[in-house]
Amino acid sequence: MLTPVVDSDGAPFWEYAARGELRVQACADCGLLRFPPRPCCPGCRSFASAWRAVSGRGRVWSYVVAHPPLLPGYAAHAPYHVVVVELAEDPRIRLVGNVVPEAGAGIGSVPPGAVRIGERVRVVFSADGVPQWVPERA
């Protein structure tokens, strides 16, 4: 499996994720949520920031089903869904991940075609702290 490349702006995101917490950067002055993390608030231009816990719930904004050939770390898991999820707290905040049927199930465990745009999902974390998404079906 491939691991994310972590920079200084995004390091707190991955530290929280490793503990099973989904947090996004927020402006400490105006409160605007922002992702990806960056040094300056796009709303008020403040450099003050904090990491705010979010519910981990959202909707599938877009998706693709990845098929081989892929990077070697992912090829054995194909086909699998890669989704863009808009967070419930702010639909402008969108995170990318894969869909799994339950926590720790790994990549490729949801059949192709089982995901729909607009579907409600919630975050779970893989054993190595990578956010994944579980469908919230009635």
JSON list of C-alpha atoms in Angstrom, two decimals:
[
{"chain": "A", "resi": 1, "resn": "MET", "atom": "CA", "xyz": [0.00, 0.00, 0.00]},
{"chain": "A", "resi": 2, "resn": "LEU", "atom": "CA", "xyz": [1.14, 3.54, -0.67]},
{"chain": "A", "resi": 3, "resn": "THR", "atom": "CA", "xyz": [1.35, 6.08, 2.13]},
{"chain": "A", "resi": 4, "resn": "PRO", "atom": "CA", "xyz": [0.47, 9.77, 1.78]},
{"chain": "A", "resi": 5, "resn": "VAL", "atom": "CA", "xyz": [3.16, 12.39, 1.31]},
{"chain": "A", "resi": 6, "resn": "VAL", "atom": "CA", "xyz": [2.93, 14.67, 4.34]},
{"chain": "A", "resi": 7, "resn": "ASP", "atom": "CA", "xyz": [3.93, 18.33, 4.25]},
{"chain": "A", "resi": 8, "resn": "SER", "atom": "CA", "xyz": [4.11, 20.77, 7.17]},
{"chain": "A", "resi": 9, "resn": "ASP", "atom": "CA", "xyz": [0.64, 22.26, 6.47]},
{"chain": "A", "resi": 10, "resn": "GLY", "atom": "CA", "xyz": [-1.05, 18.85, 6.31]},
{"chain": "A", "resi": 11, "resn": "ALA", "atom": "CA", "xyz": [0.89, 17.05, 9.05]},
{"chain": "A", "resi": 12, "resn": "PRO", "atom": "CA", "xyz": [-1.74, 17.71, 11.77]},
{"chain": "A", "resi": 13, "resn": "PHE", "atom": "CA", "xyz": [-4.46, 16.18, 9.55]},
{"chain": "A", "resi": 14, "resn": "TRP", "atom": "CA", "xyz": [-2.51, 12.90, 9.39]},
{"chain": "A", "resi": 15, "resn": "GLU", "atom": "CA", "xyz": [-1.61, 12.99, 13.10]},
{"chain": "A", "resi": 16, "resn": "TYR", "atom": "CA", "xyz": [-5.30, 13.25, 14.03]},
{"chain": "A", "resi": 17, "resn": "ALA", "atom": "CA", "xyz": [-6.25, 10.61, 11.44]},
{"chain": "A", "resi": 18, "resn": "ALA", "atom": "CA", "xyz": [-3.73, 8.19, 12.97]},
{"chain": "A", "resi": 19, "resn": "ARG", "atom": "CA", "xyz": [-5.72, 8.56, 16.22]},
{"chain": "A", "resi": 20, "resn": "GLY", "atom": "CA", "xyz": [-9.03, 7.95, 14.42]},
{"chain": "A", "resi": 21, "resn": "GLU", "atom": "CA", "xyz": [-10.11, 11.60, 14.41]},
{"chain": "A", "resi": 22, "resn": "LEU", "atom": "CA", "xyz": [-11.26, 13.55, 11.37]},
{"chain": "A", "resi": 23, "resn": "ARG", "atom": "CA", "xyz": [-10.27, 17.19, 11.74]},
{"chain": "A", "resi": 24, "resn": "VAL", "atom": "CA", "xyz": [-9.97, 19.98, 9.21]},
{"chain": "A", "resi": 25, "resn": "GLN", "atom": "CA", "xyz": [-8.18, 23.26, 9.43]},
{"chain": "A", "resi": 26, "resn": "ALA", "atom": "CA", "xyz": [-10.24, 26.28, 10.45]},
{"chain": "A", "resi": 27, "resn": "CYS", "atom": "CA", "xyz": [-9.42, 29.96, 10.67]},
{"chain": "A", "resi": 28, "resn": "ALA", "atom": "CA", "xyz": [-8.91, 30.87, 14.32]},
{"chain": "A", "resi": 29, "resn": "ASP", "atom": "CA", "xyz": [-10.21, 34.40, 13.60]},
{"chain": "A", "resi": 30, "resn": "CYS", "atom": "CA", "xyz": [-13.28, 34.05, 11.33]},
{"chain": "A", "resi": 31, "resn": "GLY", "atom": "CA", "xyz": [-13.96, 30.30, 11.80]},
{"chain": "A", "resi": 32, "resn": "LEU", "atom": "CA", "xyz": [-13.96, 29.42, 8.08]},
{"chain": "A", "resi": 33, "resn": "LEU", "atom": "CA", "xyz": [-13.20, 25.73, 7.49]},
{"chain": "A", "resi": 34, "resn": "ARG", "atom": "CA", "xyz": [-10.57, 25.03, 4.84]},
{"chain": "A", "resi": 35, "resn": "PHE", "atom": "CA", "xyz": [-9.18, 21.99, 3.13]},
{"chain": "A", "resi": 36, "resn": "PRO", "atom": "CA", "xyz": [-6.62, 21.33, 1.90]},
{"chain": "A", "resi": 37, "resn": "PRO", "atom": "CA", "xyz": [-4.78, 23.00, 4.76]},
{"chain": "A", "resi": 38, "resn": "ARG", "atom": "CA", "xyz": [-2.83, 26.15, 3.97]},
{"chain": "A", "resi": 39, "resn": "PRO", "atom": "CA", "xyz": [-1.09, 28.94, 5.86]},
{"chain": "A", "resi": 40, "resn": "CYS", "atom": "CA", "xyz": [-3.57, 31.74, 5.14]},
{"chain": "A", "resi": 41, "resn": "CYS", "atom": "CA", "xyz": [-7.38, 31.95, 5.42]},
{"chain": "A", "resi": 42, "resn": "PRO", "atom": "CA", "xyz": [-8.96, 32.52, 2.00]},
{"chain": "A", "resi": 43, "resn": "GLY", "atom": "CA", "xyz": [-11.78, 34.47, 3.69]},
{"chain": "A", "resi": 44, "resn": "CYS", "atom": "CA", "xyz": [-10.16, 37.00, 6.00]},
{"chain": "A", "resi": 45, "resn": "ARG", "atom": "CA", "xyz": [-6.46, 36.45, 5.13]},
{"chain": "A", "resi": 46, "resn": "SER", "atom": "CA", "xyz": [-5.56, 35.62, 8.73]},
{"chain": "A", "resi": 47, "resn": "PHE", "atom": "CA", "xyz": [-2.59, 33.36, 9.42]},
{"chain": "A", "resi": 48, "resn": "ALA", "atom": "CA", "xyz": [-4.16, 32.08, 12.67]},
{"chain": "A", "resi": 49, "resn": "SER", "atom": "CA", "xyz": [-5.50, 28.54, 12.41]},
{"chain": "A", "resi": 50, "resn": "ALA", "atom": "CA", "xyz": [-6.82, 25.66, 14.50]},
{"chain": "A", "resi": 51, "resn": "TRP", "atom": "CA", "xyz": [-7.82, 22.05, 13.75]},
{"chain": "A", "resi": 52, "resn": "ARG", "atom": "CA", "xyz": [-11.53, 21.49, 14.27]},
{"chain": "A", "resi": 53, "resn": "ALA", "atom": "CA", "xyz": [-13.15, 18.08, 14.75]},
{"chain": "A", "resi": 54, "resn": "VAL", "atom": "CA", "xyz": [-15.88, 17.32, 12.20]},
{"chain": "A", "resi": 55, "resn": "SER", "atom": "CA", "xyz": [-18.58, 14.66, 12.28]},
{"chain": "A", "resi": 56, "resn": "GLY", "atom": "CA", "xyz": [-17.02, 12.50, 9.56]},
{"chain": "A", "resi": 57, "resn": "ARG", "atom": "CA", "xyz": [-20.34, 12.41, 7.72]},
{"chain": "A", "resi": 58, "resn": "GLY", "atom": "CA", "xyz": [-20.92, 13.55, 4.20]},
{"chain": "A", "resi": 59, "resn": "ARG", "atom": "CA", "xyz": [-22.17, 12.73, 0.73]},
{"chain": "A", "resi": 60, "resn": "VAL", "atom": "CA", "xyz": [-20.48, 11.27, -2.31]},
{"chain": "A", "resi": 61, "resn": "TRP", "atom": "CA", "xyz": [-19.88, 14.23, -4.62]},
{"chain": "A", "resi": 62, "resn": "SER", "atom": "CA", "xyz": [-18.16, 12.20, -7.33]},
{"chain": "A", "resi": 63, "resn": "TYR", "atom": "CA", "xyz": [-16.49, 8.82, -7.81]},
{"chain": "A", "resi": 64, "resn": "VAL", "atom": "CA", "xyz": [-14.59, 6.62, -10.20]},
{"chain": "A", "resi": 65, "resn": "VAL", "atom": "CA", "xyz": [-14.05, 2.88, -10.24]},
{"chain": "A", "resi": 66, "resn": "ALA", "atom": "CA", "xyz": [-10.33, 2.21, -10.55]},
{"chain": "A", "resi": 67, "resn": "HIS", "atom": "CA", "xyz": [-9.36, -0.74, -12.74]},
{"chain": "A", "resi": 68, "resn": "PRO", "atom": "CA", "xyz": [-5.90, -2.10, -13.58]},
{"chain": "A", "resi": 69, "resn": "PRO", "atom": "CA", "xyz": [-3.32, -1.09, -14.64]},
{"chain": "A", "resi": 70, "resn": "LEU", "atom": "CA", "xyz": [-2.61, 0.93, -11.53]},
{"chain": "A", "resi": 71, "resn": "LEU", "atom": "CA", "xyz": [0.31, 1.76, -9.32]},
{"chain": "A", "resi": 72, "resn": "PRO", "atom": "CA", "xyz": [1.71, -1.52, -7.98]},
{"chain": "A", "resi": 73, "resn": "GLY", "atom": "CA", "xyz": [0.56, -0.78, -4.41]},
{"chain": "A", "resi": 74, "resn": "TYR", "atom": "CA", "xyz": [-3.08, -0.67, -5.55]},
{"chain": "A", "resi": 75, "resn": "ALA", "atom": "CA", "xyz": [-3.29, -3.11, -8.47]},
{"chain": "A", "resi": 76, "resn": "ALA", "atom": "CA", "xyz": [-4.05, -6.18, -6.36]},
{"chain": "A", "resi": 77, "resn": "HIS", "atom": "CA", "xyz": [-7.11, -4.41, -4.87]},
{"chain": "A", "resi": 78, "resn": "ALA", "atom": "CA", "xyz": [-8.77, -3.39, -8.15]},
{"chain": "A", "resi": 79, "resn": "PRO", "atom": "CA", "xyz": [-11.44, -2.74, -9.04]},
{"chain": "A", "resi": 80, "resn": "TYR", "atom": "CA", "xyz": [-12.32, -0.31, -6.24]},
{"chain": "A", "resi": 81, "resn": "HIS", "atom": "CA", "xyz": [-14.18, 2.99, -5.76]},
{"chain": "A", "resi": 82, "resn": "VAL", "atom": "CA", "xyz": [-12.32, 6.26, -5.31]},
{"chain": "A", "resi": 83, "resn": "VAL", "atom": "CA", "xyz": [-14.77, 8.86, -4.01]},
{"chain": "A", "resi": 84, "resn": "VAL", "atom": "CA", "xyz": [-14.81, 12.59, -3.45]},
{"chain": "A", "resi": 85, "resn": "VAL", "atom": "CA", "xyz": [-16.90, 13.27, -0.33]},
{"chain": "A", "resi": 86, "resn": "GLU", "atom": "CA", "xyz": [-18.35, 16.66, 0.57]},
{"chain": "A", "resi": 87, "resn": "LEU", "atom": "CA", "xyz": [-18.47, 17.03, 4.34]},
{"chain": "A", "resi": 88, "resn": "ALA", "atom": "CA", "xyz": [-21.77, 17.64, 6.11]},
{"chain": "A", "resi": 89, "resn": "GLU", "atom": "CA", "xyz": [-20.32, 20.64, 7.98]},
{"chain": "A", "resi": 90, "resn": "ASP", "atom": "CA", "xyz": [-19.37, 22.46, 4.77]},
{"chain": "A", "resi": 91, "resn": "PRO", "atom": "CA", "xyz": [-19.99, 21.03, 1.28]},
{"chain": "A", "resi": 92, "resn": "ARG", "atom": "CA", "xyz": [-17.06, 23.12, -0.01]},
{"chain": "A", "resi": 93, "resn": "ILE", "atom": "CA", "xyz": [-14.77, 20.82, 1.99]},
{"chain": "A", "resi": 94, "resn": "ARG", "atom": "CA", "xyz": [-14.16, 17.70, -0.08]},
{"chain": "A", "resi": 95, "resn": "LEU", "atom": "CA", "xyz": [-12.01, 14.73, 0.84]},
{"chain": "A", "resi": 96, "resn": "VAL", "atom": "CA", "xyz": [-10.86, 11.85, -1.34]},
{"chain": "A", "resi": 97, "resn": "GLY", "atom": "CA", "xyz": [-10.82, 8.23, -0.24]},
{"chain": "A", "resi": 98, "resn": "ASN", "atom": "CA", "xyz": [-12.10, 4.78, -1.02]},
{"chain": "A", "resi": 99, "resn": "VAL", "atom": "CA", "xyz": [-15.33, 3.08, 0.01]},
{"chain": "A", "resi": 100, "resn": "VAL", "atom": "CA", "xyz": [-15.31, 0.03, 2.29]},
{"chain": "A", "resi": 101, "resn": "PRO", "atom": "CA", "xyz": [-18.27, -1.90, 3.71]},
{"chain": "A", "resi": 102, "resn": "GLU", "atom": "CA", "xyz": [-16.94, -1.70, 7.29]},
{"chain": "A", "resi": 103, "resn": "ALA", "atom": "CA", "xyz": [-13.98, -0.41, 9.28]},
{"chain": "A", "resi": 104, "resn": "GLY", "atom": "CA", "xyz": [-10.68, -1.97, 8.29]},
{"chain": "A", "resi": 105, "resn": "ALA", "atom": "CA", "xyz": [-12.10, -3.89, 5.35]},
{"chain": "A", "resi": 106, "resn": "GLY", "atom": "CA", "xyz": [-9.42, -2.57, 2.99]},
{"chain": "A", "resi": 107, "resn": "ILE", "atom": "CA", "xyz": [-9.57, -1.44, -0.60]},
{"chain": "A", "resi": 108, "resn": "GLY", "atom": "CA", "xyz": [-11.67, -3.20, -3.21]},
{"chain": "A", "resi": 109, "resn": "SER", "atom": "CA", "xyz": [-14.30, -4.73, -0.95]},
{"chain": "A", "resi": 110, "resn": "VAL", "atom": "CA", "xyz": [-17.36, -2.88, -2.33]},
{"chain": "A", "resi": 111, "resn": "PRO", "atom": "CA", "xyz": [-18.57, -4.22, -5.69]},
{"chain": "A", "resi": 112, "resn": "PRO", "atom": "CA", "xyz": [-18.23, -1.88, -8.70]},
{"chain": "A", "resi": 113, "resn": "GLY", "atom": "CA", "xyz": [-21.46, 0.02, -9.26]},
{"chain": "A", "resi": 114, "resn": "ALA", "atom": "CA", "xyz": [-22.52, -0.11, -5.59]},
{"chain": "A", "resi": 115, "resn": "VAL", "atom": "CA", "xyz": [-21.76, 3.58, -4.95]},
{"chain": "A", "resi": 116, "resn": "ARG", "atom": "CA", "xyz": [-24.03, 6.44, -6.04]},
{"chain": "A", "resi": 117, "resn": "ILE", "atom": "CA", "xyz": [-23.52, 10.20, -6.25]},
{"chain": "A", "resi": 118, "resn": "GLY", "atom": "CA", "xyz": [-25.34, 11.85, -3.34]},
{"chain": "A", "resi": 119, "resn": "GLU", "atom": "CA", "xyz": [-25.10, 8.72, -1.19]},
{"chain": "A", "resi": 120, "resn": "ARG", "atom": "CA", "xyz": [-24.50, 9.39, 2.51]},
{"chain": "A", "resi": 121, "resn": "VAL", "atom": "CA", "xyz": [-21.23, 8.08, 3.92]},
{"chain": "A", "resi": 122, "resn": "ARG", "atom": "CA", "xyz": [-19.28, 8.28, 7.15]},
{"chain": "A", "resi": 123, "resn": "VAL", "atom": "CA", "xyz": [-15.57, 8.10, 7.78]},
{"chain": "A", "resi": 124, "resn": "VAL", "atom": "CA", "xyz": [-13.68, 5.14, 9.20]},
{"chain": "A", "resi": 125, "resn": "PHE", "atom": "CA", "xyz": [-9.93, 4.78, 9.39]},
{"chain": "A", "resi": 126, "resn": "SER", "atom": "CA", "xyz": [-7.72, 2.03, 8.04]},
{"chain": "A", "resi": 127, "resn": "ALA", "atom": "CA", "xyz": [-5.17, 0.39, 10.34]},
{"chain": "A", "resi": 128, "resn": "ASP", "atom": "CA", "xyz": [-2.55, 2.86, 9.08]},
{"chain": "A", "resi": 129, "resn": "GLY", "atom": "CA", "xyz": [-4.75, 5.93, 9.72]},
{"chain": "A", "resi": 130, "resn": "VAL", "atom": "CA", "xyz": [-6.01, 6.61, 6.20]},
{"chain": "A", "resi": 131, "resn": "PRO", "atom": "CA", "xyz": [-9.59, 7.93, 6.03]},
{"chain": "A", "resi": 132, "resn": "GLN", "atom": "CA", "xyz": [-12.00, 5.59, 4.23]},
{"chain": "A", "resi": 133, "resn": "TRP", "atom": "CA", "xyz": [-15.76, 5.84, 3.74]},
{"chain": "A", "resi": 134, "resn": "VAL", "atom": "CA", "xyz": [-18.61, 3.54, 4.71]},
{"chain": "A", "resi": 135, "resn": "PRO", "atom": "CA", "xyz": [-22.04, 3.85, 3.06]},
{"chain": "A", "resi": 136, "resn": "GLU", "atom": "CA", "xyz": [-24.83, 4.81, 5.45]},
{"chain": "A", "resi": 137, "resn": "ARG", "atom": "CA", "xyz": [-27.65, 2.74, 4.03]},
{"chain": "A", "resi": 138, "resn": "ALA", "atom": "CA", "xyz": [-31.02, 2.40, 5.71]}
]
